[in-house]
XYZ file of C-alpha atoms in Angstrom:
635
model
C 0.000 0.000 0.000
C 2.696 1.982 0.915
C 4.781 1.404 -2.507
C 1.592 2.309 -4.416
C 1.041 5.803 -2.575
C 4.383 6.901 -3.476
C 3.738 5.664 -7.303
C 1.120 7.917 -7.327
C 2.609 10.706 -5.580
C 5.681 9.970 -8.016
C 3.710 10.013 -10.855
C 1.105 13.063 -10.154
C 4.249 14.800 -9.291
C 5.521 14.364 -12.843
C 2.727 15.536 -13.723
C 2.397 18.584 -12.373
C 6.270 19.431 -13.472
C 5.183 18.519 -17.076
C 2.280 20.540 -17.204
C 4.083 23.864 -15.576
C 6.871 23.710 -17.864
C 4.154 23.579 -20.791
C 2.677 26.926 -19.558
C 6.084 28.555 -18.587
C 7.219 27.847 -22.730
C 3.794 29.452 -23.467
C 4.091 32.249 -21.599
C 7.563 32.833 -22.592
C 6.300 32.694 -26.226
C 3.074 34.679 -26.056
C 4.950 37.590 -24.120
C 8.107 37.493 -26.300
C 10.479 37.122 -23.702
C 12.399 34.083 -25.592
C 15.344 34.440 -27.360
C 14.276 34.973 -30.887
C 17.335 34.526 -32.486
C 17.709 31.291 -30.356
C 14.542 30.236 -31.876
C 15.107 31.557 -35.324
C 13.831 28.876 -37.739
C 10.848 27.288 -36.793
C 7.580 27.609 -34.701
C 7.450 27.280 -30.795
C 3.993 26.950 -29.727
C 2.440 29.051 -32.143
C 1.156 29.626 -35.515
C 3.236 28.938 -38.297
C 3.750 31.436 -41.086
C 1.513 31.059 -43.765
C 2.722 28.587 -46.415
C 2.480 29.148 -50.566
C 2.167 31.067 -53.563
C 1.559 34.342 -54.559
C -1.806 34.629 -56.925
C -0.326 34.127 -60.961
C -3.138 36.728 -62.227
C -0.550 39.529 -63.510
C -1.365 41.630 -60.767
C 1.033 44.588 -60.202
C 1.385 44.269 -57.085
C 2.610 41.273 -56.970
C 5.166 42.361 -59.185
C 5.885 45.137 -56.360
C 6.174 42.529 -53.542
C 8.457 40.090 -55.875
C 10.778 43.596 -56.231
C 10.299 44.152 -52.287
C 11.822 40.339 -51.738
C 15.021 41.047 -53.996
C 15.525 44.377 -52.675
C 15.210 42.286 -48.756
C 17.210 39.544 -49.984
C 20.302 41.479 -51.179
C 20.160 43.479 -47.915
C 20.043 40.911 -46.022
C 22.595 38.734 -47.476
C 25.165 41.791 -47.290
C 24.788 42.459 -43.635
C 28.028 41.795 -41.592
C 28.273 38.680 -39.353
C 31.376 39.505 -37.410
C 33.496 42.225 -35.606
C 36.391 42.202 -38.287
C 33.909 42.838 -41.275
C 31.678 45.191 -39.175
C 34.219 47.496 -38.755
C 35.736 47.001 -42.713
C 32.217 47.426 -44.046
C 31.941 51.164 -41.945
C 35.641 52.417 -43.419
C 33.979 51.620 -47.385
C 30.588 53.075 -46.749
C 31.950 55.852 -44.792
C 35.634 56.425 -45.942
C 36.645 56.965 -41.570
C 37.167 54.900 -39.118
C 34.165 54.299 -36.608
C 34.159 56.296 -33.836
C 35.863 56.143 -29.948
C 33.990 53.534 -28.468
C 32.880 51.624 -31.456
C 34.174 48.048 -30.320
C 31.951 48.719 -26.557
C 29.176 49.825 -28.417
C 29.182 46.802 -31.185
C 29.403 44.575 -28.173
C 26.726 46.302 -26.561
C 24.433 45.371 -29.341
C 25.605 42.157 -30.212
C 24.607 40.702 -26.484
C 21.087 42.465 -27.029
C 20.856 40.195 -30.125
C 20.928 43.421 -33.416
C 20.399 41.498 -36.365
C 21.913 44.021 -38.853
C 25.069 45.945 -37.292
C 25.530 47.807 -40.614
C 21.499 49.822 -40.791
C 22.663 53.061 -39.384
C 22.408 55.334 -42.131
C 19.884 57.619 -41.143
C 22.976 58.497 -38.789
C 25.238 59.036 -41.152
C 23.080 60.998 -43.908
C 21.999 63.516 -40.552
C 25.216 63.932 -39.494
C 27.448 64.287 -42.526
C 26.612 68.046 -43.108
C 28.323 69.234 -39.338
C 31.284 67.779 -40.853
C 31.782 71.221 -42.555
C 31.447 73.544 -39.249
C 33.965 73.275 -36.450
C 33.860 71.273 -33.538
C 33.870 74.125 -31.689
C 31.103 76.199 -33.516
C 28.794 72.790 -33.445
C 29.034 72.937 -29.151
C 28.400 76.790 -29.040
C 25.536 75.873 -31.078
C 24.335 73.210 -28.904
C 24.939 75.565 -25.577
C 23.188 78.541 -26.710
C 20.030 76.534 -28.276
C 19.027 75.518 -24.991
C 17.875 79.098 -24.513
C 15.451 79.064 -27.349
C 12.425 78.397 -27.490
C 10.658 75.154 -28.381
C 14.519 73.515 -27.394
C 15.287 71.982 -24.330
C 18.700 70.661 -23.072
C 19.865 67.155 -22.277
C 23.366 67.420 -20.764
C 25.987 64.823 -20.401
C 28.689 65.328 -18.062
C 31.112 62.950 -16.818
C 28.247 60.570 -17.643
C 26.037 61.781 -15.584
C 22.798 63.358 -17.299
C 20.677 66.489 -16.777
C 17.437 68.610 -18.133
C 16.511 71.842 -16.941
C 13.183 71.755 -18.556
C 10.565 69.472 -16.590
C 8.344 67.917 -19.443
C 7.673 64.274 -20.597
C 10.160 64.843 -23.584
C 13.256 65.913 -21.858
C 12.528 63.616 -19.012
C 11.863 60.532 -21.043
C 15.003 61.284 -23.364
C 17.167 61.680 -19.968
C 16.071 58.384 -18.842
C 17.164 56.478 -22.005
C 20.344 58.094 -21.805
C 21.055 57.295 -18.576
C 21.305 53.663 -19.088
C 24.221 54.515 -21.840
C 25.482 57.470 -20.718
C 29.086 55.420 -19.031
C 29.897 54.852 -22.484
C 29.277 58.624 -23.711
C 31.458 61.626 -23.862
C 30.768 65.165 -22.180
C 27.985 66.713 -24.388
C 24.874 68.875 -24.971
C 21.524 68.170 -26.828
C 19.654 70.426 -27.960
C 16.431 68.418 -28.249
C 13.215 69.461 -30.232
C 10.086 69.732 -27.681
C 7.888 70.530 -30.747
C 6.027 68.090 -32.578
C 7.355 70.176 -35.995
C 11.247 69.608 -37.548
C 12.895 73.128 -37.272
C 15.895 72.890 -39.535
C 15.802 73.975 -42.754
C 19.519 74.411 -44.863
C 18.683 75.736 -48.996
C 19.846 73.198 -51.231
C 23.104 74.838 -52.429
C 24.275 75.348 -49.057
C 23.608 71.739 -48.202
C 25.432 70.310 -51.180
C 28.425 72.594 -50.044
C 28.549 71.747 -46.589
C 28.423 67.556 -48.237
C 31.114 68.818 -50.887
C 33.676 69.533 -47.659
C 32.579 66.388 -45.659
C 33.698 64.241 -48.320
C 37.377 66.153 -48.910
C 38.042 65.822 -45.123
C 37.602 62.178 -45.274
C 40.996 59.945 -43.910
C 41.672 56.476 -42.291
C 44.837 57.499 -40.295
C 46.387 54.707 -38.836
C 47.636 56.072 -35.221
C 43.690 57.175 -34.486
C 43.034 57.312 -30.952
C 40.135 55.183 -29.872
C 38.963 57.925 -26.767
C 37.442 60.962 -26.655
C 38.989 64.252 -25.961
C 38.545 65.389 -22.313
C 37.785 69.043 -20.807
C 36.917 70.829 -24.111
C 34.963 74.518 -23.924
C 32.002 75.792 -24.913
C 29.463 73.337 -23.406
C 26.320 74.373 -21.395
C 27.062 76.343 -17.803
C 24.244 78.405 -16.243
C 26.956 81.138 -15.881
C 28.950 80.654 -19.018
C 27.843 83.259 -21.689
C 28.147 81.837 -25.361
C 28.783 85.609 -28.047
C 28.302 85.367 -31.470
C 25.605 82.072 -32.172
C 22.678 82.918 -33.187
C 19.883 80.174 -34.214
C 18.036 83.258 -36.355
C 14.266 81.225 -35.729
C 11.349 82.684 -37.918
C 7.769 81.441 -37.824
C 5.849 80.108 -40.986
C 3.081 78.811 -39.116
C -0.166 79.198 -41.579
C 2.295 80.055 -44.460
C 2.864 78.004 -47.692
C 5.249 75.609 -46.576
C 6.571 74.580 -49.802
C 7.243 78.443 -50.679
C 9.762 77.669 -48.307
C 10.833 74.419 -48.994
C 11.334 74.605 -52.454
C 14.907 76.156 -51.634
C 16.379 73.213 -50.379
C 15.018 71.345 -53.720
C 17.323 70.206 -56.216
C 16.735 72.882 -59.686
C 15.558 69.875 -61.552
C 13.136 68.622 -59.235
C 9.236 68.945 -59.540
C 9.793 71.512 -56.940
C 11.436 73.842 -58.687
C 10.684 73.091 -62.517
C 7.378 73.086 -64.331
C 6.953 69.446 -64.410
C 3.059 68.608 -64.657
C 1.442 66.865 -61.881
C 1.308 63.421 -64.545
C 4.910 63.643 -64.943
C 5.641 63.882 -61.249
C 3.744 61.012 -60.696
C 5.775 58.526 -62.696
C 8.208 59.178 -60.437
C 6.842 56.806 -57.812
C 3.628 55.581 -58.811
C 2.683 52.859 -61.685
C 1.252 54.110 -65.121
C -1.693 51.228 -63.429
C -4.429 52.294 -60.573
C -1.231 54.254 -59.288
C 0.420 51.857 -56.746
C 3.372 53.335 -54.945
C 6.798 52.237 -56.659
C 9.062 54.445 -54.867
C 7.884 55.218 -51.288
C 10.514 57.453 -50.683
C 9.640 59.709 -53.437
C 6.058 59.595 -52.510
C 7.046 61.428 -49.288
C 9.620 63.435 -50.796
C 8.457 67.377 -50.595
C 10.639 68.099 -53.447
C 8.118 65.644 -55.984
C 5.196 65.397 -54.484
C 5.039 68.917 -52.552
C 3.313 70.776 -55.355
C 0.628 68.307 -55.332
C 0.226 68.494 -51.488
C 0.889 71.649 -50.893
C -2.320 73.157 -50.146
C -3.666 69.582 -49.665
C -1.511 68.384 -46.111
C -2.075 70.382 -43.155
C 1.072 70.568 -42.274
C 2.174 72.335 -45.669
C -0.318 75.000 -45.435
C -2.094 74.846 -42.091
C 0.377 73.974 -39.323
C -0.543 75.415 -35.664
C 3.162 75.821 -34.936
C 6.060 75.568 -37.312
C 9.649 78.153 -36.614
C 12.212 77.101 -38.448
C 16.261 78.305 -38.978
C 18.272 78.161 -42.591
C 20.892 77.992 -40.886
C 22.551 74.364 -40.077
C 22.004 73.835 -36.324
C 21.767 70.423 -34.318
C 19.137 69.945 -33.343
C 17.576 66.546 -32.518
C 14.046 66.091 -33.403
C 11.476 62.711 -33.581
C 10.665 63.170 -37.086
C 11.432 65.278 -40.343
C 10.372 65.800 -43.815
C 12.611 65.605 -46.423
C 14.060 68.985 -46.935
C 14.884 69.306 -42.848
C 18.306 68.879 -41.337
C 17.394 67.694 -38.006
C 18.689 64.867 -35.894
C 16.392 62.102 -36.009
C 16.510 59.675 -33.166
C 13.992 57.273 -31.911
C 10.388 58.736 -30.766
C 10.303 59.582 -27.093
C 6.896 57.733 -26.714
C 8.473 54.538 -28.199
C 10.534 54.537 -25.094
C 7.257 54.812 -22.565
C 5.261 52.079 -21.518
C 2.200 53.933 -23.074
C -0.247 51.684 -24.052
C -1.769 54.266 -27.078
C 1.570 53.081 -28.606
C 2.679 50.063 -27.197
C 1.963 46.749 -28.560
C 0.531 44.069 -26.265
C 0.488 40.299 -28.044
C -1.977 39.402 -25.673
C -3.905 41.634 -27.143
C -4.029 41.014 -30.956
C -5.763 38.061 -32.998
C -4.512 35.499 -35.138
C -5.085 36.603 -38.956
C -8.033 34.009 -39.489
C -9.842 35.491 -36.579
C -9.809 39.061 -37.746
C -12.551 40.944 -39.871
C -12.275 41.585 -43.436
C -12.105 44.927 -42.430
C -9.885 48.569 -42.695
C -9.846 50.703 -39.517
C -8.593 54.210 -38.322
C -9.520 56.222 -35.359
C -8.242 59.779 -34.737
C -8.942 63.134 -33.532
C -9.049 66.241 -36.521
C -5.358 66.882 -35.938
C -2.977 67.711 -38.254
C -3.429 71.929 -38.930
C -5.252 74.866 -38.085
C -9.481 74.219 -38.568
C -11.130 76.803 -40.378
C -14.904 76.795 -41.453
C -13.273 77.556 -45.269
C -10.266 75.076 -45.017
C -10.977 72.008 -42.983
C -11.511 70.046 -46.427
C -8.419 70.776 -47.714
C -6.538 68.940 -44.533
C -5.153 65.116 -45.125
C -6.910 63.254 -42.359
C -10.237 65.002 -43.393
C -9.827 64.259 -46.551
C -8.776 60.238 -46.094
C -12.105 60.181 -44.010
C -14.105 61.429 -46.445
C -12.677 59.219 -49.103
C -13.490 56.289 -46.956
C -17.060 57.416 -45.879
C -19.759 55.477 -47.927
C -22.500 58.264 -47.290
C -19.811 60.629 -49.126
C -18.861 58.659 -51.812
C -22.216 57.870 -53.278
C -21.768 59.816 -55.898
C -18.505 59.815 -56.760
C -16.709 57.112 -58.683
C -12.948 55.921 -58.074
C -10.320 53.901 -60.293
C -9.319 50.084 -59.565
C -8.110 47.344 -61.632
C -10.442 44.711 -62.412
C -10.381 41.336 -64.213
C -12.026 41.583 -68.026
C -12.872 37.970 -69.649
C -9.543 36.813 -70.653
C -8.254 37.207 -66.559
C -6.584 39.990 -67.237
C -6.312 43.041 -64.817
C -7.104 46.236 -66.816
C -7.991 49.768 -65.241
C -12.142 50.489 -64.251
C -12.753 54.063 -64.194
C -15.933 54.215 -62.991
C -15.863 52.028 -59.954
C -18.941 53.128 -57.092
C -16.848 52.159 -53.706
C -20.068 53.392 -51.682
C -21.423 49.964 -51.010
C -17.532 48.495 -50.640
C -16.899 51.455 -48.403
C -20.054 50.482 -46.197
C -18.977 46.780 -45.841
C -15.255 46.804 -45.336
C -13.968 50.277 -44.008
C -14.308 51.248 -40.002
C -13.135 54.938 -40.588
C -14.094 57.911 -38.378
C -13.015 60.819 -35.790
C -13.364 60.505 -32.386
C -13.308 64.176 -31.371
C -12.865 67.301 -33.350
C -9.716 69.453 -31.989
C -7.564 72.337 -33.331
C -10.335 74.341 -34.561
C -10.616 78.049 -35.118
C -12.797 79.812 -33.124
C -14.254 76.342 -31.855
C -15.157 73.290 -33.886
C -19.337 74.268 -34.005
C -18.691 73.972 -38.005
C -18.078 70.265 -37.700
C -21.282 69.891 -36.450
C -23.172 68.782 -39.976
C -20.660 67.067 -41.248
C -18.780 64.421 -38.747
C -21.033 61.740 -36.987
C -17.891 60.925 -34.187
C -17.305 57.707 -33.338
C -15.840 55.557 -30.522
C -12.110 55.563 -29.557
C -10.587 52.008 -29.866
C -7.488 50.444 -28.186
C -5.443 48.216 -29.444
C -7.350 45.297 -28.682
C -10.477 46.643 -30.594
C -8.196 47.874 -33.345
C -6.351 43.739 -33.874
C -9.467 42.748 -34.376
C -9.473 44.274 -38.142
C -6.792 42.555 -40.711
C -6.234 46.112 -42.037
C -4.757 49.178 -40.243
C -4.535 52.882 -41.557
C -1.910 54.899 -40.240
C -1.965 59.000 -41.477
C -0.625 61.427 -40.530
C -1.175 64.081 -37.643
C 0.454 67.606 -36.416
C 3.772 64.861 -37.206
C 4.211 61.899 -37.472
C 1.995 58.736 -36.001
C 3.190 57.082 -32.852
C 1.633 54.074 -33.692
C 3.275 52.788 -36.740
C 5.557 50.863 -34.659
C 3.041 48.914 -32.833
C 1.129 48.232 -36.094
C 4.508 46.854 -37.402
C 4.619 44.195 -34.386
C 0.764 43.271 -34.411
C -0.562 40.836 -36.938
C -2.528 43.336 -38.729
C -1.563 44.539 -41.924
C -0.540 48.232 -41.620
C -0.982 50.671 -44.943
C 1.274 54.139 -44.433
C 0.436 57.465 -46.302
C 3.083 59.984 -44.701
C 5.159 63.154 -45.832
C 7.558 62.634 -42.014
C 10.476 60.592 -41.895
C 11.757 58.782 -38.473
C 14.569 56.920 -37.825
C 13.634 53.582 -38.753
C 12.634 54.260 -42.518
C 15.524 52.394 -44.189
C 14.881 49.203 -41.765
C 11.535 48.572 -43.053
C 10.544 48.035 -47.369
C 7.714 48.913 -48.427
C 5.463 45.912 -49.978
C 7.805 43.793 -47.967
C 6.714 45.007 -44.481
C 3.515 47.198 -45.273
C 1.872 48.579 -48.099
C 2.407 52.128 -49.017
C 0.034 54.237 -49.811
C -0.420 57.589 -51.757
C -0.945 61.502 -49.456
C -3.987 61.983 -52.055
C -5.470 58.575 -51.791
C -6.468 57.662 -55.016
C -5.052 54.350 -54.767
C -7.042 53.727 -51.510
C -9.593 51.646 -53.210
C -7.471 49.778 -55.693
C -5.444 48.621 -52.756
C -8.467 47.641 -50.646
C -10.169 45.359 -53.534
C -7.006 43.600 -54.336
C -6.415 42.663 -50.671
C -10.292 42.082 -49.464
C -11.699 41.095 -53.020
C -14.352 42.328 -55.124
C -17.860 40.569 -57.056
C -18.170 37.374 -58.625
C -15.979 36.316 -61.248
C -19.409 34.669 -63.334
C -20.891 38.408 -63.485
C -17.730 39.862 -64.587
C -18.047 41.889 -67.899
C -15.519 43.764 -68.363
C -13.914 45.502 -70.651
C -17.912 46.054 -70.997
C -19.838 48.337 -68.207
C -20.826 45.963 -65.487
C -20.325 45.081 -62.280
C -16.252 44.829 -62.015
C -14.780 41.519 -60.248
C -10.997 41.382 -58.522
C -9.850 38.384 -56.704
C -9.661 38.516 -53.390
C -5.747 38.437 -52.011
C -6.009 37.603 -48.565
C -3.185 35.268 -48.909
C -0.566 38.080 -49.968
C -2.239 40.075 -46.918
C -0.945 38.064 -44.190
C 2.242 37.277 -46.133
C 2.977 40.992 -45.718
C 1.954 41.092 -42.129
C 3.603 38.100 -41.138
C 6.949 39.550 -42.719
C 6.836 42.666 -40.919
C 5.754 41.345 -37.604
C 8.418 39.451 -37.675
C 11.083 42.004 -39.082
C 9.915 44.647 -36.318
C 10.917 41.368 -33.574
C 14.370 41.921 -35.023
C 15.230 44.968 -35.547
C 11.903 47.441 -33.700
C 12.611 46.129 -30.065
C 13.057 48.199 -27.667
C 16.900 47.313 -27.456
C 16.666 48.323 -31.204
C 16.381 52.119 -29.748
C 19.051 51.712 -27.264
C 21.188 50.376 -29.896
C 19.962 53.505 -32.288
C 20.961 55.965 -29.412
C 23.914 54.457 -28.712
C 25.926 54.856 -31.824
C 24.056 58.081 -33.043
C 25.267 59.747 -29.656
C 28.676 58.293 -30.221
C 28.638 59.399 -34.140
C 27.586 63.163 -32.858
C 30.319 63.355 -29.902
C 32.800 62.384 -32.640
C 31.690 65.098 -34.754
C 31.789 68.145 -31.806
C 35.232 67.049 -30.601
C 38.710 68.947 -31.570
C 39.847 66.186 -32.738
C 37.478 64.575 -34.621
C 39.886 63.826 -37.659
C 42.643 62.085 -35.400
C 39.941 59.775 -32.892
C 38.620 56.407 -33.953
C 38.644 52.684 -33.996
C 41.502 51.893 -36.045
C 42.006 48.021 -35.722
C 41.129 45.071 -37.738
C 38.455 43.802 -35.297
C 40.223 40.890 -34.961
C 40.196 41.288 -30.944
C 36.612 40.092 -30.732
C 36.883 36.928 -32.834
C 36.521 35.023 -29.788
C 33.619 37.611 -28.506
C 31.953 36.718 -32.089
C 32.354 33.042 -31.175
C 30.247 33.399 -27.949
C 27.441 35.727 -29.750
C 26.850 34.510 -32.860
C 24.802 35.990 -35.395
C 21.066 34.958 -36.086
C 20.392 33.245 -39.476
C 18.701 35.398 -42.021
C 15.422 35.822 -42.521
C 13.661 33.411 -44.467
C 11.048 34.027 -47.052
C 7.607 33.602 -46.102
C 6.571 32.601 -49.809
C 6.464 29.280 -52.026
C 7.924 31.157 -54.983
C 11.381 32.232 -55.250
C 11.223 36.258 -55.909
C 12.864 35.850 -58.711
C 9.723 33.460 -60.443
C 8.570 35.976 -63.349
């Protein structure tokens, strides 16, 4: 009797250790705290990526996401996988050494698991302009714009770090520091606390200041790897700093691009008298209009004479001072003719759940709705009874609004009787609108003298967290006063995210469009084209095109979750939060480099060969593998 008990006891005891291991794996999955690169390779307790082949119906855009894999692929495949080819791979891109500090900082990332050491060049294209001022002139700057307005200061010293300016900014960007800051020289910050970029350099005087960077260019070989110490001209509350002026002005509720336009290149559509058609084939297809160049689609210098009176930030913005003159200052976001700083968002470094995604929260791809949401307030400009139409989140509500669009037709491709995808003119979206599209404002804000006007026209509807929001396959993100703090939460959930933006952040060359999202156009002409390739459209027995009739497109769900999968699982790689530290880390090393006296004689001079053991312990993770059946390259 005795034996027996202790059988049982034995085997319930087993058990119980079997079945708490089972939920300890789970919970490690579900909240992300595994390794991923450990993992890299297969499924753990989970879903496995979707498995097969894109549609073979001559779609464009499949075409586009075939393009998007080759781009990935050759990125990919190029990235270093080792200290000694890191560090070679920096002196040919760059033509200097890295910076003091490099080797600590590459270690730094490579224990939080960076998948690409090579990404940084959002650093390098910010930064290569101070090149041309003196180290000296750069600090004065820095000092003296902590007296400005709209600037606060973030001060390191003897890596300690400081604000003088109590707000959420300054305080959150102090506290990211501060778990660096032991590996950082003396310096001061001069950080943007206004949603707007405020640095804006003509376009001659930018090429010139590139022009010098590239002469003072040199590898020496006896570079110090170290900083220089005690060096002037940083912040004191009693230190007086003559002859800097930042020279601010205010275009708020002026043409922005009358502005811009200066720091245009002559031959762009900025500058010339290219038509609106022409500018277009710049980044959109000669079919429905898909995006083929997303960068150029938010460039101001193409596409600003189209938006210019149609984005509230290019005629409308509430606040918006700007300097010509080349100052550092670090901002969250730019367009493309600014010279700020970009680092990561302040908000992507607070546990804010508006912005920070929850997996517990989101639904698998089969359990979500057929369905394309946004939620927002009327931000974005200045409301006026005469103007509010003109603004770009009124307008992409609007657009998706079936009451509005009942009498309005919009172009799409649709199959004709040989299964071929030609262009339908006349498509009504009302009734597709109605079905498929969750659109609306929550509140009206930002309106001049009050928002009474907005009365007739918006019927507001309920905010929704994340958890209501993963519950749609599609996600909108537009626009605001800036940029959207959500993106990066729609790139981790399982939705598919679609981006229409003119604002650049730090991450932009990480992620490829029709890869890791679908881009989509400021005007939103493509909206429905997009929509009825991914959700579907009709019945393929009633189609009659090319004659008038009821048009039919195939539905693409399959090529939907393909390109959520692949960026939910790209923003697990290189969107973490250690991705920001990393980010931080090297762009604060890259800028004390370029305010020290010595800049041209300090660097990391070796072969790398010193961490070959290091490289041993930390290996790399494998590359990503393709989601799809096909091999990008199948025609």
């Amino acid at each position: 009797m005795l034996s027996f008990t202790r059988s049982r006891k034995s085997y319930y005891l087993l058990l119980a250790c079997a079945a708490t291991s089972i939920c300890l794996i789970n919970l490690f999955y579900l909240t992300e705290t595994v390794d991923n690169h450990r993992l890299s390779g297969f499924t753990f307790f989970g879903k496995p990526k979707p498995v097969g082949e894109y549609a073979h119906d001559g779609h464009p855009i499949v075409s586009l996401m075939r393009e998007a894999n080759r781009q990935w692929l050759a990125y990919d495949n190029s990235r270093s996988t080792n200290f000694r080819r890191t560090v070679a791979k920096y002196r040919e891109i760059h033509g200097r050494h890295p910076p003091p500090g490099f080797k600590e900082w590459y270690m730094f990332a490579r224990k939080k698991n960076a998948h690409n050491v090579d990404d940084f060049q959002q650093i390098s294209g910010d930064l290569r302009p101070f090149w041309a001022l003196a180290p000296a002139d750069i600090r004065k700057m820095a000092a003296k714009l902590q007296n400005s307005d709209g600037i606060a200061g973030v001060r390191i010293r003897n890596h300690k770090v400081s604000i003088d300016m109590e707000s959420w900014r300054p305080e959150t960007l102090r506290d990211s520091i501060k778990r660096i800051a032991k590996f950082l020289p003396d310096m001061d910050i001069a950080l943007n606390v206004m949603d707007q970029p405020r640095v804006m350099v003509t376009y001659n005087d930018t090429q010139e200041y590139l022009r010098t960077e590239a002469l003072s260019r040199s590898l020496p070989s006896d570079a110090l790897d170290q900083f220089t110490l005690g060096m002037d001209y940083l912040y004191g509350k009693d230190s007086t700093i003559e002859g800097v002026e930042p020279e601010w002005f205010s275009i708020a509720g002026r043409p922005y691009m009358s502005f811009a336009n200066e720091s245009c290149p002559p031959g762009s559509p900025a500058r010339a008298n290219i038509s609106t058609k022409d500018a277009d084939k710049l980044y959109k297809s000669p079919s429905a209009g898909f995006i083929t160049n997303f960068t150029a689609s938010s460039d101001l210098c193409t596409v600003g004479p189209v938006l210019g009176d149609s984005h509230g930030f290019l005629f409308s913005a509430s606040s918006n001072i700007i300097s010509r003159k080349l100052l550092p200052v670090f901002s969250e976001c730019k367009v493309s003719v600014n010279n700020d700083i970009l680092f990561p968002a302040n908000m992507y470094f607070m546990n804010d759940k508006r912005y920070v995604y929850n997996p517990r929260h989101d639904n698998e791809w089969e359990d979500k709705s057929d369905t394309l949401l946004w939620r927002g307030v009327t931000s974005g400009g200045v409301q006026l009874a005469d103007n509010w139409h003109r603004l770009h989140r009124q307008r992409f509500v609007q657009a998706a609004n079936s009451t509005e669009m009942e009498s309005r037709t919009v172009p799409i491709l649709a199959e004709n009787n040989m299964k071929q995808y030609r262009n339908f003119s006349d498509f009504s979206p009302s009734n597709f609108s109605l079905d498929h599209f969750d659109v609306g404002f929550t509140e009206a804000w930002g309106c001049i003298p009050d928002c009474s006007f907005y009365d007739d026209i918006w019927t507001y509807k309920e905010p929704k967290d994340f958890s209501q929001q993963f519950k749609s396959k599609y996600l909108v993100d537009i626009d605001g006063h800036s940029f959207s703090g959500r993106w990066r939460a729609f790139q981790h959930s399982k939705s598919l995210g679609i981006k229409a933006t003119i604002f650049r952040e730090w991450h932009d060359s990480r992620l490829f469009p029709w890869r890791h999202f679908v881009p989509m156009d400021n005007r939103y002409d493509d909206l429905y084209a997009l929509m009825t390739y991914f959700i579907g459209l009709g019945n393929s027995s009633s189609s009659t095109l090319p004659a008038s009739g009821e048009p039919y497109v195939q539905s693409h769900d399959f090529e939907a979750e393909v390109i959520a999968a692949q960026s939910r699982e790209w923003a697990q790689q290189a969107l973490r939060n250690e991705d920001l530290e990393i980010y931080l880390y090297l762009l604060l090393l890259e800028y004390g480099r370029i305010t020290d006296d010595n800049r041209d004689s300090i660097g990391y001079s070796g072969d790398g060969s010193e961490l070959d053991h290091f490289d041993a312990q930390y290996p790399f993770s494998m590359p990503i593998q393709m989601v799809v059946g096909d091999h990008p390259d199948t025609p």
